[in-house]
C-alpha positions as protocol buffer text, in pm:
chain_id: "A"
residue {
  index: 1
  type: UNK
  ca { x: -271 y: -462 z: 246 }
}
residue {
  index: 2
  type: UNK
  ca { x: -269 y: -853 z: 181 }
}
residue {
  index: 3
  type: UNK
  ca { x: -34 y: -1036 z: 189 }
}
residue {
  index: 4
  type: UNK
  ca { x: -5 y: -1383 z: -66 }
}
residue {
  index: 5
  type: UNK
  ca { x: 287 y: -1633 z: 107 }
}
residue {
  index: 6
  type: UNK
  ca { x: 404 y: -1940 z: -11 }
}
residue {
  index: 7
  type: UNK
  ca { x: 506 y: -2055 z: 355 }
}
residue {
  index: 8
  type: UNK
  ca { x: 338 y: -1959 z: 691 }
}
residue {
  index: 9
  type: UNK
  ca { x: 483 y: -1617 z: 876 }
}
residue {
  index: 10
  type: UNK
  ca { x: 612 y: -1592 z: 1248 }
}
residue {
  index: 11
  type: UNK
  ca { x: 497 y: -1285 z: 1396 }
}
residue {
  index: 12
  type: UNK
  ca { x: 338 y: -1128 z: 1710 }
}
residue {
  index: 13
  type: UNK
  ca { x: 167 y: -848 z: 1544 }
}
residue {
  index: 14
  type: UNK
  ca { x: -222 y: -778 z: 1661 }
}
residue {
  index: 15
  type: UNK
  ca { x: -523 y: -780 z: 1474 }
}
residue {
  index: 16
  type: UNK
  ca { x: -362 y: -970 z: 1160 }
}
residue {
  index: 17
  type: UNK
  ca { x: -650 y: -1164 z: 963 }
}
residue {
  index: 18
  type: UNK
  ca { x: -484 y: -1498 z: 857 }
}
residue {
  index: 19
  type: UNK
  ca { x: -638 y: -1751 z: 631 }
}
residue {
  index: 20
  type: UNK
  ca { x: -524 y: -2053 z: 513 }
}
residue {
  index: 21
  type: UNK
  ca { x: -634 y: -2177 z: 193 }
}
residue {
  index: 22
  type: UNK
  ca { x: -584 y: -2526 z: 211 }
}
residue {
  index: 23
  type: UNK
  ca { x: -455 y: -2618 z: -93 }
}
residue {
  index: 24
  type: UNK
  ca { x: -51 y: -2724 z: -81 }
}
residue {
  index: 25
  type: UNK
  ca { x: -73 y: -2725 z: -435 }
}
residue {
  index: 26
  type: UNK
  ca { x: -168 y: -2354 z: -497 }
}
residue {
  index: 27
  type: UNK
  ca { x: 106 y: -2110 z: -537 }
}
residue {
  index: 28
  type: UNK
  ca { x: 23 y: -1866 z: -219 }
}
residue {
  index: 29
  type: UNK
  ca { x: -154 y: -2077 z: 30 }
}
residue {
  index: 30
  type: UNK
  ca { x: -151 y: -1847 z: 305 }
}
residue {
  index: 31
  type: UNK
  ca { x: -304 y: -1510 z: 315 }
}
residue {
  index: 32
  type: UNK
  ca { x: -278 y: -1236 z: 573 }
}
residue {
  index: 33
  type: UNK
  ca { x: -438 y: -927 z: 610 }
}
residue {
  index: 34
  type: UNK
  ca { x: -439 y: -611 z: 845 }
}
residue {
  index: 35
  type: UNK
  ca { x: -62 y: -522 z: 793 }
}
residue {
  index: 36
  type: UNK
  ca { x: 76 y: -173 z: 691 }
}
residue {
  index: 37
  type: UNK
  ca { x: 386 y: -129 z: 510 }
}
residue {
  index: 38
  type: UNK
  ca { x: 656 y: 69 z: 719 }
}
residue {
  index: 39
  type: UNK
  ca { x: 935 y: 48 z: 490 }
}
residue {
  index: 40
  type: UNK
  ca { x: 1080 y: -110 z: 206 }
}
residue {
  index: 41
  type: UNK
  ca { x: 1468 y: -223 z: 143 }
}
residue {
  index: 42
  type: UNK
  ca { x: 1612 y: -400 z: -164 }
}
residue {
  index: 43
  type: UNK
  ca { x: 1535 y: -717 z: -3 }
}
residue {
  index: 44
  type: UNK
  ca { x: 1296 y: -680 z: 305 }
}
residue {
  index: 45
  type: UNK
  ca { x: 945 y: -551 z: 407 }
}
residue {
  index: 46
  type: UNK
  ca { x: 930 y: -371 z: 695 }
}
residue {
  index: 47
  type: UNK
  ca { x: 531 y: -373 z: 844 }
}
residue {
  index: 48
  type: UNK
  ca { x: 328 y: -322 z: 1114 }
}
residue {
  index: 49
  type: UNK
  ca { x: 4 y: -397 z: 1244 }
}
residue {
  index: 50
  type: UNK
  ca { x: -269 y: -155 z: 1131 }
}
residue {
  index: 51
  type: UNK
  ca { x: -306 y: -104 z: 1478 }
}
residue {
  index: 52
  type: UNK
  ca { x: -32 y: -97 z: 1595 }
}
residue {
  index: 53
  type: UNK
  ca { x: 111 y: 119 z: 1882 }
}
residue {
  index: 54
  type: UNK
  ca { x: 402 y: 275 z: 1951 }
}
residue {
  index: 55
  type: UNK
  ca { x: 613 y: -44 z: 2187 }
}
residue {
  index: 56
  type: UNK
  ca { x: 490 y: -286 z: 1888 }
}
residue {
  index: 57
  type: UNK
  ca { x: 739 y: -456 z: 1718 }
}
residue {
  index: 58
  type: UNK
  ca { x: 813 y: -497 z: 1316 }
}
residue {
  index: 59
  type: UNK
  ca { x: 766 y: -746 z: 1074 }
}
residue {
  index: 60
  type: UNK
  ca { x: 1043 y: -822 z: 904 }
}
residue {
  index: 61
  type: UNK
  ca { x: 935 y: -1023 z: 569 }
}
residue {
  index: 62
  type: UNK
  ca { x: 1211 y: -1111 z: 331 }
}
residue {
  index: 63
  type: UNK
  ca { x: 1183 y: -1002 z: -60 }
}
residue {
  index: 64
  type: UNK
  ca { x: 1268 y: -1323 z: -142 }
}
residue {
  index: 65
  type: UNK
  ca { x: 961 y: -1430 z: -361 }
}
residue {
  index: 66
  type: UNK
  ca { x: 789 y: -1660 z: -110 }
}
residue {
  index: 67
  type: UNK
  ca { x: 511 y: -1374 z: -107 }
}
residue {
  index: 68
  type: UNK
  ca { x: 339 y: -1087 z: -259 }
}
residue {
  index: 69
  type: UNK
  ca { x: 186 y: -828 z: -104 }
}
residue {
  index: 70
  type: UNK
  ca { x: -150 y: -652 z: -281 }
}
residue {
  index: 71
  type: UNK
  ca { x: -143 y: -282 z: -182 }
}
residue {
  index: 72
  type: UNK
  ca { x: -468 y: -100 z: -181 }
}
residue {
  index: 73
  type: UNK
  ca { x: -625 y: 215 z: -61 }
}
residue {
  index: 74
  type: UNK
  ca { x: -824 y: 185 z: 272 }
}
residue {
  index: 75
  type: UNK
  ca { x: -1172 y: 87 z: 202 }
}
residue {
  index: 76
  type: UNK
  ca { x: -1139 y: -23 z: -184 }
}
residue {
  index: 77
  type: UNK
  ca { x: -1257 y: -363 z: -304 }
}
residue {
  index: 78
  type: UNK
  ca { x: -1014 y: -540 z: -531 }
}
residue {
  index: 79
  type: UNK
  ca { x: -1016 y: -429 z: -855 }
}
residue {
  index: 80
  type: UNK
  ca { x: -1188 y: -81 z: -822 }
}
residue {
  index: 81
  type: UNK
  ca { x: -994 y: 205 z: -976 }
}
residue {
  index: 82
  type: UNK
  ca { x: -991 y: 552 z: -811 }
}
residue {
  index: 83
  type: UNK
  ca { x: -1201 y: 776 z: -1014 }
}
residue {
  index: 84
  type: UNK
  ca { x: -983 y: 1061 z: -1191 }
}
residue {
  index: 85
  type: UNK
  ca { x: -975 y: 1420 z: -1039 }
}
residue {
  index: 86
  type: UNK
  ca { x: -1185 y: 1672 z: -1156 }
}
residue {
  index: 87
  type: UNK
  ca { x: -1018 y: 1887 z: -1441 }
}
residue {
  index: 88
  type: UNK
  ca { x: -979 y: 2222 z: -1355 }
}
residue {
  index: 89
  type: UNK
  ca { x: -1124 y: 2519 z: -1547 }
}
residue {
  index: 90
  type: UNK
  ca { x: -804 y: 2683 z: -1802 }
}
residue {
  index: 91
  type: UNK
  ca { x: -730 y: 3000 z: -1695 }
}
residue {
  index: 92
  type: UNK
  ca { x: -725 y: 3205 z: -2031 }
}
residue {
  index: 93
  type: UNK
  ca { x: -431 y: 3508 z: -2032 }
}
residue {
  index: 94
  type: UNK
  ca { x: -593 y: 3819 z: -2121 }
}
residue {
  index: 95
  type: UNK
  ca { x: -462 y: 4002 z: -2387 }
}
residue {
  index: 96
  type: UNK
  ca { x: -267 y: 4383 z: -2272 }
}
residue {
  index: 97
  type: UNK
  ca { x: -489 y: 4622 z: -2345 }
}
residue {
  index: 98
  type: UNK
  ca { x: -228 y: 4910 z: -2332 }
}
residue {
  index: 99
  type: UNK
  ca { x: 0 y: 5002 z: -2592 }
}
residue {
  index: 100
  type: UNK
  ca { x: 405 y: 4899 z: -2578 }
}
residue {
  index: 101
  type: UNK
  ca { x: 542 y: 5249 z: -2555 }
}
residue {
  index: 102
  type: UNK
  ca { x: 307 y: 5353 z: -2268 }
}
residue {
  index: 103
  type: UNK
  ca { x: 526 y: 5095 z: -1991 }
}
């Protein structure tokens, strides 16, 4: 997960990739990545570190608009689709070979 934010975020979770863009005129200056989402309410994210353990505390990140976060599978570059599942074969019903009065 990445996270886009308008404003820096207070936290104390490990391992949390931050990068600051630079620009105060962009839209999402600061970027953060290596959180999980825990939870979501109508107005809050609730994360965690990715490796987090169990005495680590949440992030609590307001749904406020002063971020976006970019979900993504584990391992997948931006923009890469997951490829579709293979079809399975149809099962064809077989047609009763016996005759209706012999049930």
């Amino acid at each position: 997960m990445v996270i886009h934010s308008r404003v820096p975020l207070t936290h104390n979770a490990r391992d949390i990739e931050f990068r600051d863009h630079g620009s105060p005129n962009g839209p999402y200056r600061y970027e953060y990545r290596g959180f999980r989402l825990l939870a979501k309410a109508p107005t809050r994210f609730y994360l965690i570190s990715r490796t987090a353990r169990y005495r680590d505390g949440v992030v609590v990140l307001p749904d406020d608009g002063t971020a976006w976060l970019e979900i993504r599978a584990p391992g997948r570059a931006p923009g890469v689709t997951s490829a579709a599942p293979p079809s399975r074969p149809r099962t064809v019903s077989r047609a009763r070979t016996e005759s209706p009065d012999r049930w």
